[in-house]
Coordinates of C-alpha atoms in Angstrom, one line a residue:
M1 CA 25.5 3.2 7.8
V2 CA 22.4 3.4 5.5
K3 CA 21.9 6.8 4.1
F4 CA 18.4 8.1 4.7
D5 CA 16.7 10.7 2.6
L6 CA 13.2 12.0 2.2
K7 CA 12.5 10.1 -1.0
T8 CA 13.8 6.8 0.4
G9 CA 11.7 7.3 3.6
A10 CA 8.6 8.1 1.5
F11 CA 9.2 5.0 -0.6
W12 CA 9.5 2.6 2.5
A13 CA 6.6 4.2 4.2
L14 CA 4.5 3.5 1.1
C15 CA 5.8 0.0 1.0
G16 CA 4.5 -0.3 4.6
Y17 CA 1.1 1.0 3.4
A18 CA 1.1 -1.6 0.6
A19 CA 1.7 -4.4 3.1
V20 CA -1.1 -3.4 5.5
S21 CA -3.5 -1.8 3.1
A22 CA -6.0 -4.6 3.4
V23 CA -5.1 -5.4 7.1
S24 CA -6.2 -2.3 9.1
I25 CA -7.3 1.2 8.2
T26 CA -5.5 2.6 11.2
M27 CA -2.2 1.1 10.2
A28 CA -2.7 1.8 6.5
E29 CA -3.5 5.5 7.3
I30 CA -0.3 5.8 9.5
F31 CA 2.0 4.6 6.8
Y32 CA 0.1 6.5 4.0
I33 CA 0.1 9.8 5.9
L34 CA 3.9 9.3 6.8
S35 CA 4.7 8.8 3.1
L36 CA 2.5 11.6 2.1
V37 CA 4.1 14.0 4.5
L38 CA 7.6 13.1 3.5
W39 CA 6.6 13.4 -0.2
I40 CA 5.2 16.9 0.4
V41 CA 8.3 18.0 2.3
L42 CA 10.4 16.6 -0.5
F43 CA 8.4 18.6 -3.0
V44 CA 8.7 21.9 -0.9
K45 CA 12.4 21.5 -0.3
Q46 CA 13.5 20.4 -3.8
K47 CA 10.8 22.1 -5.9
D48 CA 10.4 18.8 -7.8
E49 CA 7.9 19.7 -10.6
T50 CA 7.4 16.1 -11.4
A51 CA 5.7 15.3 -8.1
F52 CA 2.4 16.1 -9.8
N53 CA 3.4 14.9 -13.2
I54 CA 0.1 13.2 -14.3
S55 CA -1.5 13.5 -17.7
K56 CA -3.8 16.6 -18.1
F57 CA -6.3 14.1 -19.6
I58 CA -6.8 12.8 -16.0
L59 CA -5.7 15.8 -13.9
I60 CA -8.3 18.1 -15.4
P61 CA -11.4 15.9 -14.6
F62 CA -9.8 15.0 -11.3
S63 CA -9.5 18.7 -10.3
A64 CA -13.0 19.4 -11.5
F65 CA -14.5 16.7 -9.4
I66 CA -12.7 17.9 -6.3
F67 CA -13.7 21.5 -6.9
I68 CA -17.4 20.6 -7.4
H69 CA -17.3 18.3 -4.3
F70 CA -16.1 21.3 -2.3
I71 CA -18.6 23.8 -3.7
A72 CA -21.4 21.3 -3.1
A73 CA -20.2 21.0 0.5
V74 CA -20.2 24.8 1.0
F75 CA -23.7 25.2 -0.4
G76 CA -25.1 22.0 1.1
V77 CA -27.9 21.5 3.7
D78 CA -25.3 21.5 6.5
P79 CA -22.1 23.2 5.3
L80 CA -20.2 22.8 8.5
N81 CA -20.8 19.1 8.6
S82 CA -20.0 18.8 4.8
I83 CA -16.8 20.8 5.0
K84 CA -15.7 18.6 7.9
D85 CA -16.3 15.5 5.8
F86 CA -14.6 17.1 2.7
K87 CA -11.2 16.2 4.3
K88 CA -11.7 12.6 3.0
V89 CA -10.5 13.8 -0.3
Y90 CA -7.0 13.4 1.0
I91 CA -7.6 9.7 0.2
M92 CA -7.4 10.6 -3.5
G93 CA -3.9 12.1 -3.0
A94 CA -2.6 8.5 -3.1
V95 CA -2.8 8.7 -6.9
F96 CA -0.1 11.3 -7.0
L97 CA 2.0 9.9 -4.3
A98 CA 2.0 6.3 -5.8
A99 CA 2.7 7.7 -9.3
Y100 CA 5.7 9.6 -8.0
I101 CA 7.2 6.9 -5.8
S102 CA 6.7 4.2 -8.3
R103 CA 8.6 5.8 -11.1
S104 CA 11.3 3.2 -11.3
S105 CA 10.7 -0.5 -12.1
L106 CA 12.4 -1.6 -8.9
N107 CA 10.1 0.6 -6.8
K108 CA 7.0 -0.8 -8.6
E109 CA 8.2 -4.3 -8.1
M110 CA 8.8 -3.8 -4.4
L111 CA 5.5 -2.1 -3.8
M112 CA 3.6 -5.0 -5.5
R113 CA 5.6 -7.6 -3.5
F114 CA 4.6 -5.9 -0.3
F115 CA 1.0 -5.7 -1.5
A116 CA 1.0 -9.4 -2.4
A117 CA 2.4 -10.3 1.0
G118 CA -0.4 -8.3 2.7
A119 CA -3.0 -10.0 0.5
I120 CA -1.8 -13.4 1.4
F121 CA -2.1 -12.6 5.0
V122 CA -5.6 -11.0 5.0
G123 CA -6.9 -13.5 2.5
G124 CA -5.7 -16.4 4.6
Y125 CA -7.1 -14.8 7.7
A126 CA -10.5 -14.2 6.1
F127 CA -10.5 -17.8 4.7
S128 CA -9.4 -19.4 8.0
T129 CA -12.0 -17.5 10.0
G130 CA -14.6 -18.3 7.4
I131 CA -13.9 -22.0 7.7
Y132 CA -13.9 -21.9 11.5
H133 CA -17.1 -20.0 12.0
R134 CA -19.1 -21.5 9.0
L135 CA -18.0 -25.1 8.9
I136 CA -16.9 -25.8 12.4
M137 CA -19.0 -23.6 14.6
H138 CA -21.9 -23.7 12.2
E139 CA -22.5 -19.9 12.3
A140 CA -24.7 -19.6 9.3
D141 CA -24.6 -15.8 9.2
F142 CA -20.8 -15.3 9.6
R143 CA -19.2 -13.1 7.0
A144 CA -15.4 -12.8 6.9
V145 CA -13.8 -9.4 7.5
S146 CA -10.3 -8.0 7.8
F147 CA -9.0 -6.4 11.0
S148 CA -11.0 -3.3 10.5
G149 CA -14.2 -2.4 8.7
N150 CA -17.0 -4.8 7.8
H151 CA -17.5 -7.6 5.3
M152 CA -18.3 -5.2 2.5
H153 CA -15.1 -3.3 2.9
A154 CA -13.1 -6.7 3.0
G155 CA -15.0 -7.8 -0.1
G156 CA -14.0 -4.6 -2.0
M157 CA -10.4 -4.8 -1.0
L158 CA -10.0 -8.6 -1.6
A159 CA -11.7 -8.3 -5.0
M160 CA -9.2 -5.7 -6.2
A161 CA -6.2 -7.6 -4.7
C162 CA -7.4 -10.9 -6.3
V163 CA -7.6 -9.4 -9.7
V164 CA -4.6 -7.1 -9.8
L165 CA -2.3 -9.9 -8.5
A166 CA -3.7 -12.4 -11.0
G167 CA -2.8 -9.7 -13.6
F168 CA 0.8 -9.3 -12.3
M169 CA 1.1 -13.1 -12.2
V170 CA 0.2 -13.3 -15.9
A171 CA 2.5 -10.3 -16.7
E172 CA 5.4 -12.1 -14.9
L173 CA 4.8 -15.3 -16.8
K174 CA 4.7 -13.3 -20.1
S175 CA 7.9 -11.6 -19.3
L176 CA 11.2 -12.4 -21.1
S177 CA 12.8 -13.0 -17.8
V178 CA 10.5 -14.7 -15.4
K179 CA 11.1 -14.0 -11.7
R180 CA 9.9 -17.1 -9.8
L181 CA 9.6 -15.3 -6.5
N182 CA 7.3 -12.8 -8.0
V183 CA 5.2 -15.5 -9.7
L184 CA 4.9 -17.3 -6.3
L185 CA 3.9 -14.1 -4.4
Y186 CA 1.4 -12.9 -7.0
S187 CA -0.2 -16.2 -7.5
L188 CA -0.5 -17.0 -3.7
G189 CA -1.8 -13.4 -3.2
S190 CA -4.5 -13.7 -5.8
F191 CA -5.4 -17.2 -4.6
F192 CA -5.7 -16.4 -0.9
A193 CA -7.4 -13.1 -1.7
G194 CA -10.0 -15.0 -3.8
L195 CA -10.6 -17.6 -1.0
G196 CA -11.0 -14.8 1.5
L197 CA -13.4 -13.0 -0.9
V198 CA -15.7 -16.0 -1.0
F199 CA -16.2 -16.0 2.7
T200 CA -17.2 -12.3 2.8
F201 CA -20.4 -13.4 1.0
T202 CA -20.5 -10.0 -0.7
R203 CA -22.3 -10.6 -4.1
G204 CA -21.3 -7.3 -5.6
S205 CA -17.6 -7.9 -4.9
W206 CA -18.0 -11.5 -6.3
L207 CA -19.4 -10.1 -9.6
A208 CA -16.8 -7.4 -9.8
A209 CA -13.9 -9.8 -9.2
L210 CA -15.3 -12.2 -11.8
C211 CA -15.5 -9.5 -14.4
G212 CA -12.0 -8.4 -13.6
M213 CA -10.6 -11.9 -13.9
L214 CA -12.4 -12.4 -17.2
I215 CA -10.6 -9.4 -18.5
I216 CA -7.2 -10.6 -17.1
F217 CA -7.4 -14.1 -18.6
F218 CA -9.0 -13.1 -21.9
M219 CA -6.2 -10.7 -22.6
A220 CA -3.7 -13.3 -21.4
G221 CA -4.5 -15.6 -24.3
K222 CA -6.9 -18.4 -25.3
K223 CA -5.1 -21.0 -23.2
Y224 CA -5.3 -18.9 -19.9
F225 CA -9.0 -18.0 -20.7
V226 CA -10.2 -21.5 -21.3
I227 CA -8.5 -22.8 -18.2
F228 CA -10.1 -20.0 -16.2
L229 CA -13.6 -20.7 -17.6
V230 CA -13.1 -24.4 -16.8
I231 CA -12.2 -23.6 -13.2
I232 CA -15.1 -21.2 -12.7
A233 CA -17.6 -23.7 -14.2
A234 CA -16.2 -26.5 -12.0
A235 CA -16.4 -24.3 -8.9
G236 CA -19.9 -23.1 -9.8
F237 CA -21.0 -26.8 -10.1
A238 CA -19.3 -27.9 -6.9
L239 CA -20.7 -24.9 -4.9
K240 CA -24.2 -24.7 -6.4
D241 CA -25.9 -26.4 -3.4
T242 CA -23.7 -24.8 -0.7
A243 CA -24.2 -21.5 1.2
V244 CA -22.0 -19.8 -1.5
G245 CA -24.2 -21.0 -4.3
K246 CA -27.4 -20.1 -2.5
R247 CA -26.0 -16.7 -1.7
A248 CA -25.2 -16.0 -5.4
M249 CA -28.7 -17.2 -6.5
S250 CA -30.2 -14.9 -3.9
S251 CA -29.2 -12.0 -6.2
F252 CA -32.4 -12.7 -8.1
N253 CA -34.7 -12.8 -5.1
T254 CA -37.2 -9.9 -5.3
N255 CA -39.2 -10.8 -2.2
K256 CA -40.0 -8.0 0.3
G257 CA -37.6 -7.7 3.2
T258 CA -34.6 -8.9 1.1
S259 CA -31.5 -6.8 0.8
N260 CA -32.2 -6.5 -2.9
I261 CA -35.5 -4.8 -2.4
E262 CA -34.2 -2.6 0.4
R263 CA -31.5 -1.3 -1.9
A264 CA -34.0 -0.6 -4.5
Y265 CA -35.9 1.4 -2.0
M266 CA -32.7 3.3 -1.1
W267 CA -32.1 4.0 -4.8
E268 CA -35.6 5.2 -5.2
S269 CA -35.2 7.6 -2.3
G270 CA -31.9 8.9 -3.7
I271 CA -33.5 9.6 -7.1
K272 CA -36.2 11.7 -5.3
M273 CA -33.4 13.7 -3.4
I274 CA -31.7 14.3 -6.8
K275 CA -34.9 15.7 -8.2
D276 CA -35.2 18.2 -5.3
K277 CA -31.6 19.4 -5.6
P278 CA -30.3 18.4 -9.0
W279 CA -27.3 20.6 -9.7
L280 CA -25.1 20.7 -6.6
G281 CA -26.9 18.3 -4.3
I282 CA -27.1 18.4 -0.6
G283 CA -23.4 18.2 0.3
T284 CA -21.3 15.3 1.5
A285 CA -22.2 13.5 4.7
N286 CA -25.8 14.8 4.8
V287 CA -27.8 11.9 3.4
G288 CA -28.6 10.6 6.9
K289 CA -30.0 14.0 7.9
I290 CA -32.7 14.1 5.2
Y291 CA -33.2 10.4 4.4
P292 CA -36.3 10.1 6.6
Q293 CA -38.1 12.7 4.4
Y294 CA -37.7 10.5 1.4
I295 CA -37.8 6.9 2.7
N296 CA -40.2 4.5 1.1
P297 CA -43.0 3.6 3.6
E298 CA -42.4 -0.1 3.0
A299 CA -38.7 0.0 3.7
R300 CA -37.5 -1.9 6.8
E301 CA -34.1 -0.1 7.0
R302 CA -35.2 3.2 8.3
Q303 CA -31.8 4.9 8.8
Q304 CA -29.2 5.3 6.1
G305 CA -26.0 7.3 5.8
H306 CA -25.3 6.2 2.3
L307 CA -27.3 4.7 -0.6
H308 CA -25.3 1.6 -1.6
N309 CA -24.6 3.0 -5.1
T310 CA -21.7 5.4 -5.9
A311 CA -23.4 7.1 -8.8
I312 CA -26.6 7.9 -7.0
Q313 CA -24.8 8.9 -3.9
I314 CA -22.6 11.3 -5.7
A315 CA -25.5 12.8 -7.7
V316 CA -27.3 13.2 -4.3
I317 CA -24.4 14.9 -2.5
D318 CA -22.7 16.7 -5.3
G319 CA -25.5 17.0 -7.8
L320 CA -25.6 16.1 -11.5
L321 CA -22.5 18.3 -12.0
G322 CA -20.5 16.2 -9.6
L323 CA -21.7 13.0 -11.2
A324 CA -20.7 14.3 -14.6
A325 CA -17.2 15.2 -13.4
L326 CA -16.9 11.7 -11.7
I327 CA -17.9 9.9 -14.9
W328 CA -15.4 12.1 -16.9
L329 CA -12.7 11.2 -14.5
F330 CA -13.3 7.4 -14.6
V331 CA -13.8 7.4 -18.4
S332 CA -10.4 9.2 -18.6
L333 CA -8.8 6.6 -16.3
L334 CA -10.2 3.7 -18.3
I335 CA -9.2 5.2 -21.7
T336 CA -5.6 6.0 -20.4
Q337 CA -5.2 2.5 -19.0
I338 CA -6.5 0.6 -22.1
R339 CA -4.5 2.8 -24.4
G340 CA -1.3 2.2 -22.4
A341 CA -2.0 -1.5 -22.4
L342 CA -2.7 -1.8 -26.1
S343 CA 0.5 0.2 -27.0
A344 CA 2.8 -1.9 -24.7
N345 CA 4.2 -5.4 -25.0
G346 CA 5.0 -8.3 -22.8
Y347 CA 5.1 -7.6 -19.0
D348 CA 4.0 -3.9 -19.3
K349 CA 1.0 -4.8 -21.4
H350 CA -0.5 -7.3 -19.0
A351 CA 0.4 -5.3 -15.9
L352 CA -1.5 -2.4 -17.4
F353 CA -4.5 -4.6 -18.2
A354 CA -4.4 -5.6 -14.5
F355 CA -4.8 -2.0 -13.5
F356 CA -7.5 -1.5 -16.1
A357 CA -9.3 -4.5 -14.7
V358 CA -9.0 -3.1 -11.1
T359 CA -10.8 0.1 -12.3
V360 CA -13.5 -2.0 -13.7
V361 CA -13.8 -4.0 -10.4
F362 CA -14.0 -0.7 -8.5
V363 CA -16.7 0.7 -10.8
I364 CA -18.8 -2.5 -10.7
N365 CA -18.5 -2.8 -6.9
G366 CA -19.7 0.8 -6.8
L367 CA -23.0 -0.2 -8.3
F368 CA -23.9 -1.9 -5.1
E369 CA -21.9 0.0 -2.5
Y370 CA -20.7 3.6 -2.0
N371 CA -17.0 3.0 -2.2
L372 CA -15.6 6.3 -3.6
F373 CA -14.9 7.7 -0.1
S374 CA -14.9 4.4 1.8
S375 CA -11.4 5.0 3.4
Q376 CA -9.7 1.6 3.2
V377 CA -11.2 0.5 -0.1
A378 CA -10.8 3.9 -1.9
L379 CA -7.3 4.4 -0.6
M380 CA -6.2 1.0 -2.0
F381 CA -7.9 1.9 -5.4
W382 CA -6.1 5.3 -5.7
F383 CA -2.8 3.7 -4.7
L384 CA -3.1 1.1 -7.4
T385 CA -4.3 3.6 -9.9
G386 CA -1.3 5.9 -9.2
I387 CA 1.1 3.1 -10.1
S388 CA -0.7 2.5 -13.3
L389 CA -0.3 6.1 -14.4
R390 CA 3.4 5.8 -15.2
P391 CA 3.9 4.8 -18.9
R392 CA 6.2 1.9 -18.1
I393 CA 5.7 -0.6 -15.4
H394 CA 8.6 -3.0 -15.8
G395 CA 11.4 -1.1 -17.4
Q396 CA 12.8 2.4 -16.9

């Protein structure tokens, strides 16, 4: 009989989360909450002080941001509504859970294998539905999604999956003992996630993924980087007159009524909100309540619950203090990841560069979407970040 213990249960529940992280927010939260509960019970029963063993360099800004986010909620324009929404910070707990569960090299490897399998499934689904609706049914406005959320959620998740799995593929190829199964899983996961990403038609996610992949292959070496540039150039040439190419070029369209101008109007409204309540903001989940007071008269999108930019959104709901804490946190994350990568060798070096690239992807995507508390996207980010915060990825 297989012996069951809390730690094993938490590990397998987190593997379940890894497999469905991009599939369904409901399934993802079930596995995540199960793993989280088992981990908390384990901590309470065994008094394991390593459960929250993350560098103070990250823990301090992390705690500062959560504290300011709560204070801003309490003193916001609708405290009850904000405090109710504050519960979303549980998403960020994934960083501690993943860091603890992934302490051994075997656990990390299993988590990434399950994650790759999920990426293959979701990427394949997004790609196949895109082909069917766009090319067979000629539905010009179709944008691929996962099994929950919209195309922007799918774009954010597939961008991170594509980049991190490409990084782990490179790490495996650079390893002294190459595991062919891992190379196959990671390469297929990255490939199908990339194909699915294309059919989401989310330009911000395209840009974020491109930047992440440039980091991955630049750090992999000249040969990898040149091959990647050739592939991108060939793809760009082949797609320039297709819906994909036209969508990419629409990024530079500044005509009235376009999504580009509508977002500029949103950001303008957000800056006005910040000027009125600069320090602690209006509290989370309250943008929709006051947006009509600040809306640009020429804007066509009259109702907004968020402002399609993480920095502006946080400055609005948590004030400039909250934004400063968030910048502090992400700068600390990037420094920790790049330092770890530069001080490592072989597999560990490229795996850590993969996580660094994922953070870059998340930040760039956040320039065009409010992704910090977008449940499915943010949960995936903090899960991957937690794995990165252990000093060794491959060995003990």
